[in-house]
PDB file of C-alpha atoms and ligand atoms in Angstrom:
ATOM      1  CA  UNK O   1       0.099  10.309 -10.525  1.00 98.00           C
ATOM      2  CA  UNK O   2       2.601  10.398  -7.781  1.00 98.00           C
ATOM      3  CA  UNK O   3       3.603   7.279  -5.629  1.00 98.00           C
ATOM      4  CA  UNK O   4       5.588   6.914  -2.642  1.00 99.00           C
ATOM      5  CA  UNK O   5       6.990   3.211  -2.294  1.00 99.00           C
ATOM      6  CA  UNK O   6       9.309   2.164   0.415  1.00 98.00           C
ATOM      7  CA  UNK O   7      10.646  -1.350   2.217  1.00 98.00           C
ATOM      8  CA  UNK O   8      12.007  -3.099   5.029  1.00 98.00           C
ATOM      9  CA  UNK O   9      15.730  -5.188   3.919  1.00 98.00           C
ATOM     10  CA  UNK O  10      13.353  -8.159   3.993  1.00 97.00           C
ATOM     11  CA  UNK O  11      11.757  -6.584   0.173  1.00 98.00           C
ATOM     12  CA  UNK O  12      14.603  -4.264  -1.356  1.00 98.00           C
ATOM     13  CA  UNK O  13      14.351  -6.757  -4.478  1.00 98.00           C
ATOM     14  CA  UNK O  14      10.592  -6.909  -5.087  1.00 98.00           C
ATOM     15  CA  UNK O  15      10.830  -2.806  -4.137  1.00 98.00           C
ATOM     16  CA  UNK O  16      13.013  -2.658  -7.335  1.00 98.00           C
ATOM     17  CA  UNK O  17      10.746  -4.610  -9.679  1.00 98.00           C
ATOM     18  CA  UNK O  18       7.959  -2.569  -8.655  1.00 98.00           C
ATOM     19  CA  UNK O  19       9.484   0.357  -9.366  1.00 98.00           C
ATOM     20  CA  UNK O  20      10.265  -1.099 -13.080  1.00 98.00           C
ATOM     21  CA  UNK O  21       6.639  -2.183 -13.484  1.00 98.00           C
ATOM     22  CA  UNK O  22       5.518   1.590 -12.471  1.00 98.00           C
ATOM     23  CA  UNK O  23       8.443   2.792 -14.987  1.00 98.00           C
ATOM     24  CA  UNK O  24       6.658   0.630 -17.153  1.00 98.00           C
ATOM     25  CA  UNK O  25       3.309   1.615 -16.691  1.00 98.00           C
ATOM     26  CA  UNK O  26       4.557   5.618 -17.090  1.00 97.00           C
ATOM     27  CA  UNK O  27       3.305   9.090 -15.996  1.00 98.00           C
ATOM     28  CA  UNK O  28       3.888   7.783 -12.518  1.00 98.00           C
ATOM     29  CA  UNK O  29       6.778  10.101 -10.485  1.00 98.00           C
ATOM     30  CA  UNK O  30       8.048   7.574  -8.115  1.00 98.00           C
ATOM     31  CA  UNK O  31       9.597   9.071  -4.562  1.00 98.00           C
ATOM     32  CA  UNK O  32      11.301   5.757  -3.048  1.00 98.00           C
ATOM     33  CA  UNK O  33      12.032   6.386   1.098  1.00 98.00           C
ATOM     34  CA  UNK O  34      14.056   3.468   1.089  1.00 95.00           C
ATOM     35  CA  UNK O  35      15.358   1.152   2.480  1.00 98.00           C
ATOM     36  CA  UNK O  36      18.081   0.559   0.165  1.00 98.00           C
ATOM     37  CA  UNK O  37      20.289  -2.373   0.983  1.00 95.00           C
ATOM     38  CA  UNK O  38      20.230  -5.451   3.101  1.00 92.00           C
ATOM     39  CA  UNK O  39      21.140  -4.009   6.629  1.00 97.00           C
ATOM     40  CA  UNK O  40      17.948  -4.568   8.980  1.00 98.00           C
ATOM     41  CA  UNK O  41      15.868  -1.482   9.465  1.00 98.00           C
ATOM     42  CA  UNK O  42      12.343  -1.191  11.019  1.00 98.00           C
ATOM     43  CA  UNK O  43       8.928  -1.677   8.743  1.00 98.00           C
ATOM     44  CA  UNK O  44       7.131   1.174  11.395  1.00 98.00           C
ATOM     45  CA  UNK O  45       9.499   3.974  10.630  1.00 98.00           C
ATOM     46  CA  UNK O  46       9.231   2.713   6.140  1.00 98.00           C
ATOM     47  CA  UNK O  47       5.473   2.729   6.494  1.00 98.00           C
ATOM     48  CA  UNK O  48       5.406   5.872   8.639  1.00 98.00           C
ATOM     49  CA  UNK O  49       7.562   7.517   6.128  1.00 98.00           C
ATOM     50  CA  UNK O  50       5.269   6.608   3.288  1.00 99.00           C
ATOM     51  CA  UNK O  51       2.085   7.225   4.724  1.00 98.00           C
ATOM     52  CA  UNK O  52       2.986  10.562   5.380  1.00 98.00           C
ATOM     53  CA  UNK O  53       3.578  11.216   1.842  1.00 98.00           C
ATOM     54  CA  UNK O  54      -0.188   9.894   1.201  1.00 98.00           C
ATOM     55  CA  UNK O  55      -1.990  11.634   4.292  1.00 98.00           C
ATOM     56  CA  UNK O  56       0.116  14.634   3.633  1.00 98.00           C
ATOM     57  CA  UNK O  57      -0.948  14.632  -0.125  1.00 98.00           C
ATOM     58  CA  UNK O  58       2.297  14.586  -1.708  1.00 98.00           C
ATOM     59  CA  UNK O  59       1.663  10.858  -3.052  1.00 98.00           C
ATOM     60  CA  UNK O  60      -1.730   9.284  -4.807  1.00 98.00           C
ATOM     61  CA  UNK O  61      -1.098   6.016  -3.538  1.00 98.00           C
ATOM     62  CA  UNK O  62       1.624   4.608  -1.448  1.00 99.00           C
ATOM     63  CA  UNK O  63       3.420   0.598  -1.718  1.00 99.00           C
ATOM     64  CA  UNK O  64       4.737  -0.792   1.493  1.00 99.00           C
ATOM     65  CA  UNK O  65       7.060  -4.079   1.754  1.00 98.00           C
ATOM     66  CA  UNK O  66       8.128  -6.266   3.860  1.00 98.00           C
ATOM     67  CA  UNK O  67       9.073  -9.455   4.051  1.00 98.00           C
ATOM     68  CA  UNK O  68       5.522 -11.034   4.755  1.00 98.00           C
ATOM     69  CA  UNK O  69       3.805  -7.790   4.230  1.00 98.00           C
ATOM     70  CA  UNK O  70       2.148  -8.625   7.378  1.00 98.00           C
ATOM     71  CA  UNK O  71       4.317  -5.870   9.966  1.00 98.00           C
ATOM     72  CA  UNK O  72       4.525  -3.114   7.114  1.00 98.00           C
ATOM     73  CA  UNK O  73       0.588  -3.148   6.789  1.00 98.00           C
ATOM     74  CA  UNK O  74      -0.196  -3.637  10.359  1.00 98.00           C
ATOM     75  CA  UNK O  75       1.870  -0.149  10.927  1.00 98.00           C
ATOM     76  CA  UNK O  76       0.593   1.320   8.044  1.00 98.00           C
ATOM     77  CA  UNK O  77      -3.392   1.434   8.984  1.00 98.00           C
ATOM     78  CA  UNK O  78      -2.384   2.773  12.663  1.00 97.00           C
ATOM     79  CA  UNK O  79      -1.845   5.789  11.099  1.00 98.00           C
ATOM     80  CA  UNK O  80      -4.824   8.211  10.579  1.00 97.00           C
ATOM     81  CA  UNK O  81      -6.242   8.404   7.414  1.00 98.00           C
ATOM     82  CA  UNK O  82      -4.980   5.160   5.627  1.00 98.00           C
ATOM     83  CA  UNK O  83      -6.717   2.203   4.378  1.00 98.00           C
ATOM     84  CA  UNK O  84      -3.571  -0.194   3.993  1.00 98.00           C
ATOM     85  CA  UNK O  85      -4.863  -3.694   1.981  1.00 99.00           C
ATOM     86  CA  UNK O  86      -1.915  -6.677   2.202  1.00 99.00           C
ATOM     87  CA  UNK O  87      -2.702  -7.710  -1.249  1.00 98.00           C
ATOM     88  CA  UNK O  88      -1.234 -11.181  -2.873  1.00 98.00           C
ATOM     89  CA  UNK O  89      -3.579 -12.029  -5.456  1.00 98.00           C
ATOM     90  CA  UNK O  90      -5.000 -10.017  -8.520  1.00 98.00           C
ATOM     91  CA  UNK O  91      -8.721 -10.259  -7.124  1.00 98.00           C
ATOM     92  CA  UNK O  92      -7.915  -8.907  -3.683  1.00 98.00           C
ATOM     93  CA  UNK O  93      -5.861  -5.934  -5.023  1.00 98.00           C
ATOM     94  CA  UNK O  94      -8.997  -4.850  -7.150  1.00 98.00           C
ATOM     95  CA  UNK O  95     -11.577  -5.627  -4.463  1.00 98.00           C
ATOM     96  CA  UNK O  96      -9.441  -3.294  -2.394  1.00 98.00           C
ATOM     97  CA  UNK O  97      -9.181  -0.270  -4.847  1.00 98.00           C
ATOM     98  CA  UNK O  98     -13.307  -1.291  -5.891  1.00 98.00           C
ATOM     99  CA  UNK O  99     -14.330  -1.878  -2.561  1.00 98.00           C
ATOM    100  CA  UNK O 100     -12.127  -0.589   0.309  1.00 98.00           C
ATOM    101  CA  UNK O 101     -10.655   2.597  -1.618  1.00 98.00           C
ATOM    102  CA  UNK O 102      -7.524   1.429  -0.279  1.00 98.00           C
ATOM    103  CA  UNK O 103      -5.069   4.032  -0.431  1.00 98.00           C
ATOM    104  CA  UNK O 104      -1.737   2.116   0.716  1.00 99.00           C
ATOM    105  CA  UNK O 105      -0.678  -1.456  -1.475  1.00 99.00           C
ATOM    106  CA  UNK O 106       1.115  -3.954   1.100  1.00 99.00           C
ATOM    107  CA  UNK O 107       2.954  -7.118  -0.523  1.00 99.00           C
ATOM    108  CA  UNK O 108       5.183  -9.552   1.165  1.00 98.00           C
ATOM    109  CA  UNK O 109       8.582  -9.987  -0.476  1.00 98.00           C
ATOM    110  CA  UNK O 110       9.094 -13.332   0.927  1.00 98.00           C
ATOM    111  CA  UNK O 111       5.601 -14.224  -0.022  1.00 98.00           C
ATOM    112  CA  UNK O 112       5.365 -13.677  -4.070  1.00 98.00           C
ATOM    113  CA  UNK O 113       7.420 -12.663  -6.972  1.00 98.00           C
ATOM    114  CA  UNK O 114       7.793 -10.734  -9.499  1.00 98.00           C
ATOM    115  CA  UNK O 115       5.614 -11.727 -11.660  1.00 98.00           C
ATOM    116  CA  UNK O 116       2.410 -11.938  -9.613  1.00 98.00           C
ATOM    117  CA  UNK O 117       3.803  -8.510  -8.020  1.00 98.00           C
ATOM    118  CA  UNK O 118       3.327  -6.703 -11.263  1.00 98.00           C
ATOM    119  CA  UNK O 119      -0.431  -8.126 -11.904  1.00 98.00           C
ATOM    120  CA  UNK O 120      -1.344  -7.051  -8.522  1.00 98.00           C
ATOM    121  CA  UNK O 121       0.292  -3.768  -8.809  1.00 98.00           C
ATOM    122  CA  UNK O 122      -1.175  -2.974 -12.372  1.00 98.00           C
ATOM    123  CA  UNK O 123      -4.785  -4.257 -10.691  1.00 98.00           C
ATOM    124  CA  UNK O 124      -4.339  -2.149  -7.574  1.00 98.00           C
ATOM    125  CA  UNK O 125      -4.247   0.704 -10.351  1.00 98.00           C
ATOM    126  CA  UNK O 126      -6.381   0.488 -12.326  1.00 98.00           C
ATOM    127  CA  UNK O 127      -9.276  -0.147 -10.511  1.00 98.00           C
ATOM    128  CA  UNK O 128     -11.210   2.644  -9.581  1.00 98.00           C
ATOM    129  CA  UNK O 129     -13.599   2.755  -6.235  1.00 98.00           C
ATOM    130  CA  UNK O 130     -17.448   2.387  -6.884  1.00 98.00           C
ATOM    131  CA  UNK O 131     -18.371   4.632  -3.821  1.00 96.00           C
ATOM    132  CA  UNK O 132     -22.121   4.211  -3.196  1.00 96.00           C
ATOM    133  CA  UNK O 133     -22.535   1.276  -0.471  1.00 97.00           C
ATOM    134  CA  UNK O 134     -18.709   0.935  -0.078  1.00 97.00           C
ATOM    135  CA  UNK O 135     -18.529   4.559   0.719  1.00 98.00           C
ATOM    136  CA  UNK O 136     -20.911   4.285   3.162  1.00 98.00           C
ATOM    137  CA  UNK O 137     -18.391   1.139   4.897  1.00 97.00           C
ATOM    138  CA  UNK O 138     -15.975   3.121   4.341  1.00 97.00           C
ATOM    139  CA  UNK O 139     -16.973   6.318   6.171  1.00 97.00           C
ATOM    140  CA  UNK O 140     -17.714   4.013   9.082  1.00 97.00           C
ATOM    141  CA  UNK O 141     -14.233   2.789   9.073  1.00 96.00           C
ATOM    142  CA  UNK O 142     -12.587   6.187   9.089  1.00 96.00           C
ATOM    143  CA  UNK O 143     -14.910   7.091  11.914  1.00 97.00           C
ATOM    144  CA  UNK O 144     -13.558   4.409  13.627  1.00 95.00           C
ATOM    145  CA  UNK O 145      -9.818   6.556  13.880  1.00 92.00           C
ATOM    146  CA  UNK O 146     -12.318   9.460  15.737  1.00 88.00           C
ATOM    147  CA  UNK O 147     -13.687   6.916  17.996  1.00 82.00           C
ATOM    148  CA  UNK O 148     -10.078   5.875  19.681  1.00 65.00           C
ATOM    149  CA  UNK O 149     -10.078   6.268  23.177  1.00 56.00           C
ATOM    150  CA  UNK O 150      -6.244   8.770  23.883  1.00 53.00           C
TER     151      UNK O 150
HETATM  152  C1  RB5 H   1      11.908  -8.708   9.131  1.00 54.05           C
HETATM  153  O1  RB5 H   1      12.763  -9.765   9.443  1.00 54.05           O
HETATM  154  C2  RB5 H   1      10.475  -9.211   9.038  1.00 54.05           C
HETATM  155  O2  RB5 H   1       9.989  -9.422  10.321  1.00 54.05           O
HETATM  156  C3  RB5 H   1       9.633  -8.223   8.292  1.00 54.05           C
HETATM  157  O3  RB5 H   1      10.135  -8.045   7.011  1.00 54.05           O
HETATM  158  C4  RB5 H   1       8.171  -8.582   8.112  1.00 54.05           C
HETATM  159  O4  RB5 H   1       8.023  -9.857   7.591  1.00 54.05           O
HETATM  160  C5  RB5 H   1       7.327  -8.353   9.288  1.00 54.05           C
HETATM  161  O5  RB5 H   1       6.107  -8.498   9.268  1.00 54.05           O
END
């Protein structure tokens, strides 16, 4: 599995302990776009970098952090063909996967932890989408992105 993770300065720490976790987890080839210290950057230009790996096919699954999560997500599902979920509890990051075949994680690095950062990671992954009715809502929410007036 390959996953493209990537944060504002306001989630360089948590960015690092998920990387561990997905060390930990294994058979995952991590591409990290950054950013990589604590000078202020802009969550648009970390989610559009990620996303692209995702829409482009070069990543599974993409992480995006900021410091609430909040900005990084918002960005994230502006851009064509991903379903971002801002995830900080274990249910919502299966329900997502389950449900919403999310294809971008979101977490807020002022918001949680480690700890709970790792469950919800591990949860976001291993779930599995159940297609049937959800594909259905999902379909309708991708042809949302075809519906946009230029
Ligand atoms: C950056 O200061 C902060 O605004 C950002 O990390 C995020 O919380 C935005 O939603």
């Amino acid at each position: 599995m390959n996953i493209t993770i990537g944060s504002d300065h306001g989630a360089v720490a948590l960015k690092d302990a998920v990387k561990a976790v997905l060390a930990d987890i294994g058979g995952i080839e991590v591409s990290d776009v950054g950013t990589f210290g604590t000078d202020s950057v802009d969550y648009p230009d970390i989610a559009e970098r990620v996303c692209a790996d995702v829409t482009g096919g070069k990543a599974d699954f993409g992480i995006v952090l900021c410091g609430t999560g909040l900005g990084i997500s918002i960005a994230a599902n502006k851009i064509h063909g991903i379903r971002c979920a801002l995830c900080h509890d274990v249910f919502s990051a299966k329900k997502a996967r389950q449900h919403n075949d999310a294809n971008v994680l979101a977490m807020g690095g002022r918001v949680i932890g480690p700890g709970p950062a790792e469950e919800i990671v591990r949860a976001f992954l291993e779930a599995k989408f159940e297609g049937g009715r959800h594909a259905r809502r999902v379909g309708k929410i991708m042809a949302l992105e075809s519906s946009e007036k230029e």
